[in-house]
XYZ file of C-alpha atoms in Angstrom:
633
model
C -63.160 32.963 41.513
C -63.394 29.994 39.066
C -65.739 27.189 39.867
C -63.091 24.413 39.717
C -60.213 26.257 41.453
C -60.709 24.463 44.761
C -60.588 21.072 43.099
C -56.796 21.300 42.650
C -56.192 22.413 46.261
C -58.293 19.813 48.175
C -57.832 16.075 47.719
C -60.322 13.395 48.729
C -59.333 10.298 50.653
C -61.303 7.139 51.439
C -62.907 8.819 54.493
C -64.007 12.024 52.790
C -64.747 10.786 49.249
C -68.416 10.163 48.365
C -69.650 6.596 47.793
C -69.570 5.175 44.285
C -73.339 4.674 44.191
C -75.113 7.721 45.715
C -78.666 7.391 47.097
C -81.334 9.937 46.149
C -84.531 10.448 48.085
C -87.745 12.069 46.963
C -87.740 14.378 49.983
C -84.640 16.096 48.686
C -86.104 16.889 45.286
C -86.978 20.424 44.335
C -88.602 22.064 41.412
C -86.963 21.190 38.091
C -87.564 24.692 36.792
C -84.357 26.167 38.169
C -81.548 28.267 36.761
C -79.418 25.141 36.129
C -81.633 23.623 33.439
C -79.595 24.957 30.470
C -76.322 23.814 32.068
C -77.756 20.424 32.870
C -78.976 19.804 29.316
C -75.669 20.884 27.847
C -73.753 18.741 30.326
C -75.883 15.655 29.564
C -75.404 16.146 25.815
C -71.611 16.455 26.088
C -71.500 13.571 28.501
C -73.347 11.227 26.141
C -71.065 12.257 23.292
C -67.980 11.487 25.414
C -69.390 8.083 26.405
C -70.057 7.205 22.751
C -66.487 8.103 21.806
C -65.047 5.982 24.617
C -67.193 3.041 23.520
C -66.003 3.378 19.914
C -62.369 3.485 21.094
C -62.896 0.314 23.120
C -64.393 -1.451 20.102
C -61.487 -0.438 17.867
C -58.942 -1.619 20.423
C -60.801 -4.920 20.907
C -60.302 -5.909 17.270
C -58.100 -8.964 16.775
C -55.961 -7.479 13.989
C -54.736 -3.903 14.338
C -54.206 -2.426 10.873
C -53.078 1.036 9.846
C -56.678 2.081 9.252
C -57.611 0.875 12.748
C -54.739 2.841 14.264
C -55.806 5.932 12.318
C -59.393 5.555 13.532
C -58.210 5.238 17.146
C -56.109 8.391 16.847
C -59.019 10.293 15.299
C -61.374 9.109 18.080
C -58.824 10.108 20.730
C -58.710 13.622 19.271
C -62.514 13.833 19.284
C -62.527 12.522 22.860
C -60.187 15.308 23.985
C -62.424 17.901 22.334
C -65.558 16.407 23.961
C -63.800 16.363 27.343
C -62.907 20.037 26.979
C -66.524 20.828 26.079
C -67.721 18.872 29.113
C -65.316 20.728 31.375
C -66.484 24.046 29.958
C -70.097 23.230 30.922
C -68.977 22.520 34.480
C -67.264 25.889 34.909
C -69.490 28.211 36.954
C -69.172 31.795 38.171
C -68.527 32.912 41.723
C -72.166 34.027 42.057
C -73.472 30.531 42.918
C -75.536 30.646 46.054
C -76.817 28.005 48.428
C -80.169 28.086 46.693
C -78.559 27.325 43.358
C -76.639 24.447 44.909
C -79.831 23.066 46.486
C -81.651 23.252 43.165
C -78.744 21.496 41.485
C -78.833 18.796 44.151
C -82.567 18.218 43.577
C -81.989 18.004 39.847
C -79.186 15.478 40.235
C -81.297 13.426 42.672
C -84.120 13.244 40.162
C -81.667 12.350 37.402
C -80.223 9.567 39.506
C -83.719 8.248 40.285
C -84.443 8.347 36.558
C -81.309 6.246 35.915
C -82.647 3.539 38.269
C -80.066 3.869 41.061
C -80.988 3.092 44.694
C -82.114 6.304 46.394
C -81.326 5.084 49.877
C -77.615 5.825 49.576
C -78.062 9.452 48.583
C -78.640 10.602 52.227
C -75.112 9.543 53.118
C -73.866 11.608 50.220
C -75.788 14.682 51.481
C -74.456 14.290 55.020
C -70.929 13.902 53.672
C -71.395 17.090 51.668
C -72.139 19.115 54.826
C -69.063 17.801 56.678
C -66.266 18.323 54.099
C -64.852 21.748 55.147
C -68.105 23.398 54.189
C -66.982 23.449 50.586
C -70.090 23.074 48.429
C -68.150 23.570 45.204
C -65.936 20.572 45.843
C -68.975 18.496 46.815
C -70.667 19.472 43.558
C -67.571 18.511 41.544
C -67.311 15.163 43.345
C -71.004 14.440 42.756
C -70.616 15.213 39.062
C -67.553 12.980 38.742
C -69.274 10.121 40.570
C -72.371 10.423 38.428
C -70.287 10.627 35.289
C -68.327 7.505 36.187
C -71.475 5.630 37.233
C -73.322 6.503 34.061
C -70.244 5.835 31.937
C -69.823 2.382 33.462
C -73.490 1.601 32.950
C -73.536 2.804 29.376
C -70.271 1.010 28.549
C -71.631 -2.216 30.002
C -74.850 -1.865 28.016
C -72.867 -1.113 24.859
C -70.704 -4.180 25.459
C -73.768 -6.368 25.927
C -75.313 -4.871 22.788
C -72.121 -5.533 20.841
C -72.021 -9.110 22.157
C -75.648 -9.647 21.145
C -74.916 -8.253 17.689
C -71.905 -10.519 17.350
C -73.942 -13.556 18.394
C -76.674 -12.570 15.970
C -74.187 -12.343 13.134
C -72.771 -15.744 14.061
C -76.261 -17.296 14.073
C -77.040 -15.722 10.715
C -73.838 -17.106 9.253
C -74.684 -20.540 10.672
C -78.154 -20.472 9.120
C -76.755 -19.459 5.761
C -74.194 -22.231 5.982
C -76.891 -24.793 6.772
C -78.880 -23.610 3.775
C -75.884 -24.023 1.510
C -75.171 -27.464 2.949
C -78.761 -28.598 2.364
C -78.552 -27.496 -1.254
C -75.236 -29.212 -1.766
C -76.498 -32.432 -0.079
C -79.419 -32.557 -2.521
C -77.048 -32.380 -5.455
C -74.808 -34.947 -3.791
C -77.633 -37.495 -3.395
C -78.628 -37.271 -7.050
C -75.040 -37.671 -8.191
C -74.568 -40.620 -5.804
C -77.594 -42.409 -7.268
C -76.186 -42.065 -10.759
C -72.839 -43.373 -9.569
C -74.544 -46.423 -7.996
C -76.237 -47.248 -11.261
C -72.981 -46.986 -13.144
C -71.259 -49.173 -10.554
C -74.025 -51.812 -10.880
C -73.483 -52.037 -14.606
C -69.756 -52.193 -14.087
C -70.167 -55.057 -11.614
C -72.293 -56.990 -14.082
C -69.631 -56.660 -16.739
C -66.973 -57.671 -14.254
C -68.958 -60.780 -13.295
C -69.151 -61.898 -16.920
C -65.440 -61.319 -17.342
C -64.748 -63.294 -14.139
C -66.691 -66.292 -15.430
C -64.743 -66.222 -18.670
C -61.516 -65.960 -16.698
C -62.417 -68.975 -14.565
C -62.905 -71.045 -17.708
C -59.485 -69.955 -19.004
C -57.864 -70.753 -15.668
C -59.257 -74.289 -15.707
C -57.736 -74.815 -19.121
C -54.443 -73.372 -17.932
C -54.517 -75.691 -14.904
C -54.677 -78.745 -17.101
C -51.805 -77.416 -19.173
C -49.823 -76.687 -16.020
C -50.250 -80.243 -14.715
C -48.864 -81.635 -17.933
C -45.983 -79.196 -17.785
C -45.263 -80.218 -14.163
C -44.819 -83.846 -15.156
C -42.391 -82.821 -17.864
C -40.456 -80.647 -15.390
C -40.131 -83.514 -12.909
C -38.593 -85.718 -15.557
C -36.238 -82.915 -16.507
C -35.308 -82.416 -12.843
C -34.243 -86.037 -12.520
C -32.072 -85.674 -15.602
C -30.604 -82.486 -14.139
C -29.664 -84.221 -10.880
C -27.863 -86.958 -12.769
C -26.040 -84.333 -14.822
C -25.066 -82.424 -11.648
C -23.471 -85.535 -10.175
C -21.351 -85.959 -13.277
C -20.420 -82.252 -13.280
C -19.438 -82.340 -9.589
C -17.120 -85.252 -10.167
C -15.426 -83.527 -13.076
C -15.301 -80.253 -11.092
C -13.462 -81.834 -8.176
C -10.863 -83.200 -10.540
C -10.471 -79.793 -12.169
C -10.219 -78.105 -8.718
C -7.400 -80.456 -7.734
C -5.541 -79.562 -10.935
C -6.141 -75.825 -10.337
C -4.818 -76.076 -6.765
C -1.570 -77.516 -8.059
C -1.321 -74.782 -10.675
C -2.073 -72.187 -7.957
C 0.804 -73.403 -5.779
C 3.131 -73.208 -8.766
C 1.956 -69.692 -9.606
C 2.436 -68.552 -5.976
C 6.000 -69.852 -6.035
C 6.683 -68.050 -9.311
C 5.075 -64.878 -7.910
C 7.320 -64.914 -4.828
C 10.360 -65.384 -7.035
C 9.245 -62.484 -9.233
C 8.666 -60.280 -6.156
C 12.176 -60.965 -4.891
C 13.603 -60.122 -8.292
C 11.464 -56.974 -8.419
C 12.660 -55.936 -4.951
C 16.265 -56.364 -6.003
C 15.562 -54.395 -9.172
C 13.960 -51.600 -7.112
C 16.974 -51.447 -4.792
C 19.287 -51.381 -7.793
C 17.162 -48.625 -9.350
C 17.297 -46.579 -6.143
C 21.056 -46.933 -5.984
C 21.316 -45.883 -9.612
C 19.021 -42.904 -8.988
C 21.137 -41.908 -5.996
C 24.281 -42.145 -8.086
C 22.600 -40.142 -10.833
C 21.580 -37.504 -8.290
C 25.128 -37.357 -6.914
C 26.441 -37.009 -10.440
C 23.927 -34.238 -11.119
C 25.013 -32.443 -7.922
C 28.648 -32.811 -8.914
C 27.778 -31.569 -12.397
C 25.982 -28.549 -10.924
C 28.957 -27.885 -8.652
C 31.282 -28.089 -11.639
C 29.034 -25.708 -13.594
C 28.894 -23.373 -10.592
C 32.673 -23.532 -10.212
C 33.051 -22.768 -13.916
C 30.707 -19.814 -13.567
C 32.580 -18.592 -10.490
C 35.850 -19.048 -12.348
C 34.550 -17.048 -15.310
C 33.210 -14.414 -12.936
C 36.545 -14.275 -11.104
C 38.356 -13.948 -14.423
C 36.039 -11.091 -15.383
C 36.577 -9.468 -11.981
C 40.338 -9.890 -12.335
C 40.161 -8.309 -15.784
C 38.106 -5.439 -14.390
C 40.514 -4.983 -11.485
C 43.417 -5.172 -13.899
C 41.930 -2.338 -15.958
C 41.153 -0.389 -12.804
C 44.698 -0.885 -11.500
C 46.092 0.274 -14.827
C 43.971 3.411 -14.605
C 45.071 3.968 -11.011
C 48.711 3.463 -11.985
C 48.293 6.061 -14.719
C 46.722 8.467 -12.269
C 49.503 7.823 -9.729
C 52.135 8.471 -12.387
C 50.469 11.747 -13.372
C 50.192 12.644 -9.715
C 53.912 11.885 -9.216
C 54.787 14.077 -12.158
C 52.643 16.873 -10.735
C 54.271 16.510 -7.316
C 57.733 16.542 -8.870
C 56.884 19.782 -10.662
C 55.469 21.194 -7.410
C 58.665 20.214 -5.579
C 60.765 21.865 -8.278
C 58.670 25.021 -7.943
C 59.079 24.909 -4.170
C 62.859 24.519 -4.501
C 62.992 27.506 -6.852
C 60.849 29.521 -4.480
C 63.106 28.558 -1.543
C 66.168 29.720 -3.474
C 64.444 32.994 -4.297
C 63.391 33.326 -0.695
C 67.003 32.830 0.505
C 68.224 35.448 -1.943
C 65.525 37.873 -0.827
C 66.363 37.159 2.807
C 70.059 37.919 2.226
C 69.117 41.061 0.324
C 66.776 42.061 3.118
C 69.512 41.578 5.750
C 72.053 43.607 3.715
C 69.523 46.371 3.166
C 68.682 46.366 6.847
C 72.419 46.716 7.804
C 72.971 49.588 5.372
C 69.932 51.559 6.509
C 70.349 51.466 10.308
C 70.892 55.243 10.372
C 67.514 56.017 8.829
C 64.612 57.318 10.904
C 62.325 54.788 12.454
C 59.346 55.907 10.372
C 61.263 55.603 7.076
C 62.672 52.224 8.130
C 59.233 50.782 8.890
C 57.940 52.124 5.583
C 60.808 50.494 3.634
C 60.273 47.202 5.470
C 56.589 47.243 4.595
C 57.379 47.950 0.946
C 59.993 45.165 0.901
C 57.594 42.653 2.420
C 54.957 43.723 -0.082
C 57.414 43.066 -2.883
C 58.056 39.579 -1.513
C 54.326 38.928 -1.380
C 53.883 40.176 -4.934
C 56.703 37.948 -6.153
C 54.847 34.813 -5.058
C 51.994 33.175 -6.912
C 48.431 34.339 -6.054
C 47.238 30.773 -5.490
C 49.991 29.930 -2.964
C 48.490 31.819 -0.040
C 49.952 29.341 2.418
C 53.450 30.586 1.477
C 52.554 34.066 2.814
C 51.969 32.617 6.228
C 55.081 30.402 6.042
C 57.247 33.421 5.200
C 56.060 35.125 8.345
C 56.168 32.256 10.854
C 58.569 29.562 9.532
C 62.304 29.479 8.743
C 64.174 28.197 5.758
C 64.977 24.894 7.472
C 61.278 24.056 7.605
C 61.072 24.329 3.821
C 64.033 21.990 3.450
C 62.340 19.465 5.718
C 59.102 19.777 3.711
C 60.985 19.178 0.466
C 62.693 16.131 1.983
C 59.361 14.707 3.127
C 57.894 15.202 -0.320
C 60.853 13.397 -1.872
C 60.343 10.481 0.517
C 56.678 10.334 -0.427
C 57.590 10.362 -4.099
C 60.003 7.471 -3.582
C 57.319 5.578 -1.680
C 54.809 6.193 -4.457
C 57.373 5.097 -7.058
C 57.847 1.835 -5.172
C 54.094 1.387 -4.927
C 53.651 2.031 -8.635
C 56.409 -0.423 -9.459
C 54.863 -3.096 -7.277
C 51.411 -2.501 -8.751
C 52.853 -2.776 -12.259
C 54.472 -6.100 -11.330
C 51.230 -7.372 -9.829
C 49.329 -6.176 -12.868
C 51.713 -8.065 -15.141
C 51.398 -11.235 -13.049
C 47.616 -11.011 -13.031
C 47.622 -10.561 -16.794
C 49.848 -13.637 -17.184
C 47.584 -15.692 -14.914
C 44.493 -14.640 -16.839
C 46.158 -15.656 -20.094
C 47.206 -18.992 -18.595
C 43.640 -19.678 -17.272
C 44.617 -19.854 -13.607
C 41.732 -20.598 -11.160
C 41.606 -20.136 -7.411
C 40.422 -22.563 -4.805
C 37.999 -21.731 -2.025
C 40.660 -21.580 0.714
C 42.664 -18.851 -0.969
C 39.493 -16.907 -1.737
C 38.283 -16.945 1.839
C 41.724 -16.115 3.280
C 42.157 -12.946 1.220
C 40.172 -10.633 3.521
C 42.237 -11.790 6.510
C 45.516 -11.064 4.746
C 44.634 -7.645 3.445
C 41.693 -6.362 5.525
C 40.956 -3.617 3.039
C 37.483 -4.737 1.940
C 34.623 -6.906 3.073
C 34.268 -8.511 -0.382
C 36.088 -11.832 -0.818
C 37.003 -10.989 -4.416
C 38.348 -7.526 -3.595
C 42.057 -8.623 -3.608
C 43.681 -11.304 -5.772
C 44.408 -14.228 -3.478
C 47.929 -14.733 -4.823
C 49.030 -11.161 -4.216
C 50.712 -11.910 -0.918
C 52.356 -15.161 -1.912
C 53.692 -13.986 -5.273
C 55.883 -11.292 -3.713
C 56.617 -13.064 -0.483
C 54.293 -10.885 1.564
C 53.495 -12.238 5.001
C 50.080 -13.752 5.509
C 47.988 -13.696 8.676
C 49.313 -17.043 9.872
C 52.916 -16.832 8.649
C 53.504 -13.460 10.325
C 53.444 -15.140 13.729
C 55.863 -17.840 12.705
C 58.627 -15.534 11.377
C 58.856 -12.779 13.983
C 61.655 -14.461 15.929
C 64.432 -13.056 13.711
C 64.915 -9.246 14.152
C 66.058 -8.855 10.559
C 62.979 -10.655 9.264
C 60.760 -8.571 11.550
C 62.339 -5.371 10.262
C 61.899 -6.603 6.692
C 58.244 -7.391 7.391
C 57.700 -3.895 8.794
C 59.326 -2.280 5.779
C 57.357 -4.511 3.442
C 54.121 -3.573 5.206
C 55.026 0.112 5.141
C 56.187 0.385 1.547
C 54.155 -2.363 -0.160
C 51.230 -3.746 1.821
C 49.802 -0.549 3.275
C 49.906 1.437 -0.008
C 48.229 -1.442 -1.832
C 45.556 -1.731 0.831
C 45.009 2.009 0.683
C 44.836 2.006 -3.117
C 42.390 -0.911 -3.191
C 40.293 0.684 -0.454
C 40.148 3.806 -2.597
C 38.999 1.686 -5.530
C 35.983 0.425 -3.595
C 35.397 3.832 -2.071
C 35.229 5.294 -5.563
C 32.235 3.043 -6.244
C 30.572 4.079 -2.985
C 31.210 7.776 -3.545
C 28.911 7.660 -6.586
C 26.041 7.717 -4.111
C 27.046 11.325 -3.323
C 25.509 13.822 -5.776
C 27.727 16.331 -7.549
C 27.947 19.891 -6.220
C 28.877 22.796 -8.507
C 28.409 25.695 -6.101
C 25.658 27.295 -8.169
C 22.552 28.935 -6.807
C 20.424 26.256 -8.469
C 22.107 23.490 -6.449
C 20.915 22.417 -3.047
C 22.303 24.101 0.064
C 25.858 23.206 0.974
C 24.742 22.029 4.418
C 22.265 19.579 2.896
C 24.874 18.292 0.446
C 27.382 17.739 3.280
C 24.707 15.992 5.340
C 24.080 13.440 2.575
C 27.800 12.976 1.919
C 28.542 12.360 5.613
C 25.753 9.775 5.690
C 27.533 7.839 2.914
C 30.846 8.239 4.769
C 29.373 6.803 7.984
C 27.990 3.794 6.114
C 31.445 3.051 4.617
C 33.575 3.948 7.693
C 35.635 6.661 5.945
C 38.188 8.619 7.942
C 38.733 12.377 7.636
C 41.343 12.058 4.880
C 39.052 9.828 2.823
C 36.189 12.252 3.357
C 38.210 15.174 1.945
C 39.525 13.144 -0.985
C 36.220 11.472 -1.927
C 34.006 14.481 -1.209
C 36.215 16.670 -3.390
C 35.888 14.172 -6.256
C 32.151 14.995 -6.333
C 32.812 18.748 -6.622
C 32.473 20.349 -10.041
C 32.926 23.780 -11.555
C 33.363 26.653 -9.123
C 33.266 24.364 -6.084
C 36.122 22.222 -7.444
C 38.244 25.298 -8.211
C 37.689 26.528 -4.668
C 38.802 23.147 -3.289
C 42.033 23.165 -5.307
C 42.866 26.676 -4.113
C 42.033 25.810 -0.516
C 44.096 22.593 -0.611
C 47.089 24.475 -1.993
C 46.719 27.112 0.728
C 46.502 24.624 3.590
C 49.093 22.153 2.348
C 49.964 19.637 5.070
C 47.632 21.401 7.518
C 44.588 20.343 5.514
C 42.021 18.654 7.790
C 38.361 17.806 7.443
C 36.793 20.014 10.193
C 38.490 23.159 8.807
C 37.703 22.135 5.240
C 34.028 21.606 6.155
C 33.808 24.969 7.898
C 35.530 26.706 4.988
C 33.284 25.228 2.283
C 30.160 26.060 4.308
C 31.434 29.620 4.720
C 32.246 29.911 1.010
C 28.951 28.584 -0.355
C 26.517 29.906 2.180
C 23.055 31.117 1.221
C 22.005 34.777 1.091
C 20.800 34.889 4.679
C 24.160 33.782 6.044
C 26.009 36.136 3.714
C 23.922 39.045 4.950
C 24.894 38.131 8.498
C 28.586 38.041 7.556
C 28.323 41.406 5.819
C 26.875 42.817 9.004
C 29.861 41.422 10.928
C 32.283 42.881 8.380
C 30.695 46.335 8.647
C 31.131 46.232 12.442
C 34.777 45.069 12.222
C 37.227 47.809 13.294
C 40.993 47.977 13.784
C 42.125 48.152 17.396
C 44.720 50.756 18.443
C 47.324 48.125 19.372
C 46.717 46.114 16.168
C 48.996 46.638 13.126
C 47.779 46.732 9.549
C 49.018 43.267 8.610
C 47.203 41.605 11.515
C 44.024 43.539 10.749
C 44.314 42.528 7.097
C 44.657 38.845 8.007
C 41.665 39.095 10.362
C 39.611 40.913 7.753
C 40.224 38.420 4.988
C 40.036 35.353 7.189
C 37.754 32.900 5.306
C 36.136 31.866 8.580
C 34.945 35.433 9.240
C 34.250 36.552 5.669
C 34.686 34.420 2.500
C 36.954 35.897 -0.171
């Protein structure tokens, strides 16, 4: 069992702890020649070493200025202290074979050591009695005795070291004082000799100064006599000066009176000049104001001239644009007339084929049903082959519409042509009038310019329509239309005028501005290098929303941005649909036609799964198969 194991298990309180100053008696001493002599000597050696290290640490910490070297010394001493403490603890460790005799010998040795240190021996008996009453634990008593002795000796040695250090410090101070006194005595000796020399020099200087002072006194006496004579002369001059001052004051008062009169006259002239200046300033301000007004009027005139020139340029541009539109309308009319002529020829052929079909049907009633159906199919195929490949809408009309519907369609087309002819004629007249006005240098006032959007309503730009367009042809304005609706004939005339003149012009002018806006839409050629058709339609519809286009304008303006294969598809599709052309179907058809490879693969899968039903004839299955919504042709 280790010697110091019980130290960590048992704690000492104020009743069981030994006194700080133990008392040793001679009766308790034993022979010093015991088995503890080597341990005691080693313990004392380590103990003294530890005390020296603690003293050195205290001295280092007591220094006024703590430098890096001081801190390093303290750390080094702390390390040495830990090593010395470990060595001291190792000397205190004892084996379990300690007997009562060994403890008694150790006690005697400690008592003698305490007596040797000069501690009162009378208090040691209390320490012995306390040792016998603390749980009978001699090892703990021995450890407590050692700690007490170590602390007592450490305190004594530290105190002695402090006193020694203080004595050394005082000795150094006294030595420094003595050396300083010696230096002062030497310096005072040199000071006395130098002071004596200075006194001699000062004595000579004073003698010289005394001689100079006597000479100066003699000069001052001479100067005093001269000054007295000068004073008499100055007094006489002062009297003359007073007399002269009296004369000058008299003349000055006269001059002041004259100057006061001149001052009053100058003040009067100054006030008159200020009034004239004030009037001149007011006149100048009025002139500046007039000049500013004239400058503003001049700027307005310049601005009006610029606006007039700009309006003339705009009118010229619109004139050219209207001429181009008139040319396009004329070409379109010619194309429609040729289309109508083709439709009339096709209707005549259709009537002939219908009569031939009826006669053939009457002559072949006795044929078998199978042969009859085969002949009918061949006859219908011949009719289909006789039509143009691009007129696919006629195939459907032959199956579902009668001849009267074609007549009505032709009549409607003729009415539209007449309406377009009237519109072209009116636009040509307006173009001629605008040209005449440009040549004559006609300008427009602000009222007519601002009233143009209310009369026409086709554009948000004030210069979009010539302001004289309504008045030159007698068209009703926004205000006059309310004043002339009382007469039924006039109301009917206004309606016809709006239908055949106003509305077409508004539509044509709206198309002119829409043609500028449609340039924001990129062209689409239907090639694989172009963007997807869905993305192109998305951008085009964004432009249409910003300009409030309807479905008809969308088809017309979107198709103007189609090129190449996409434009050819649009022409074929428009001819197929005819009057049934609408934007939702057109959008679905163009997406179906120009889909990407993924969508086409999906449609091919649908086409492979498409089968003819038992109750479905061949013609119906053919229409379903080649429906552009299901599979693009």
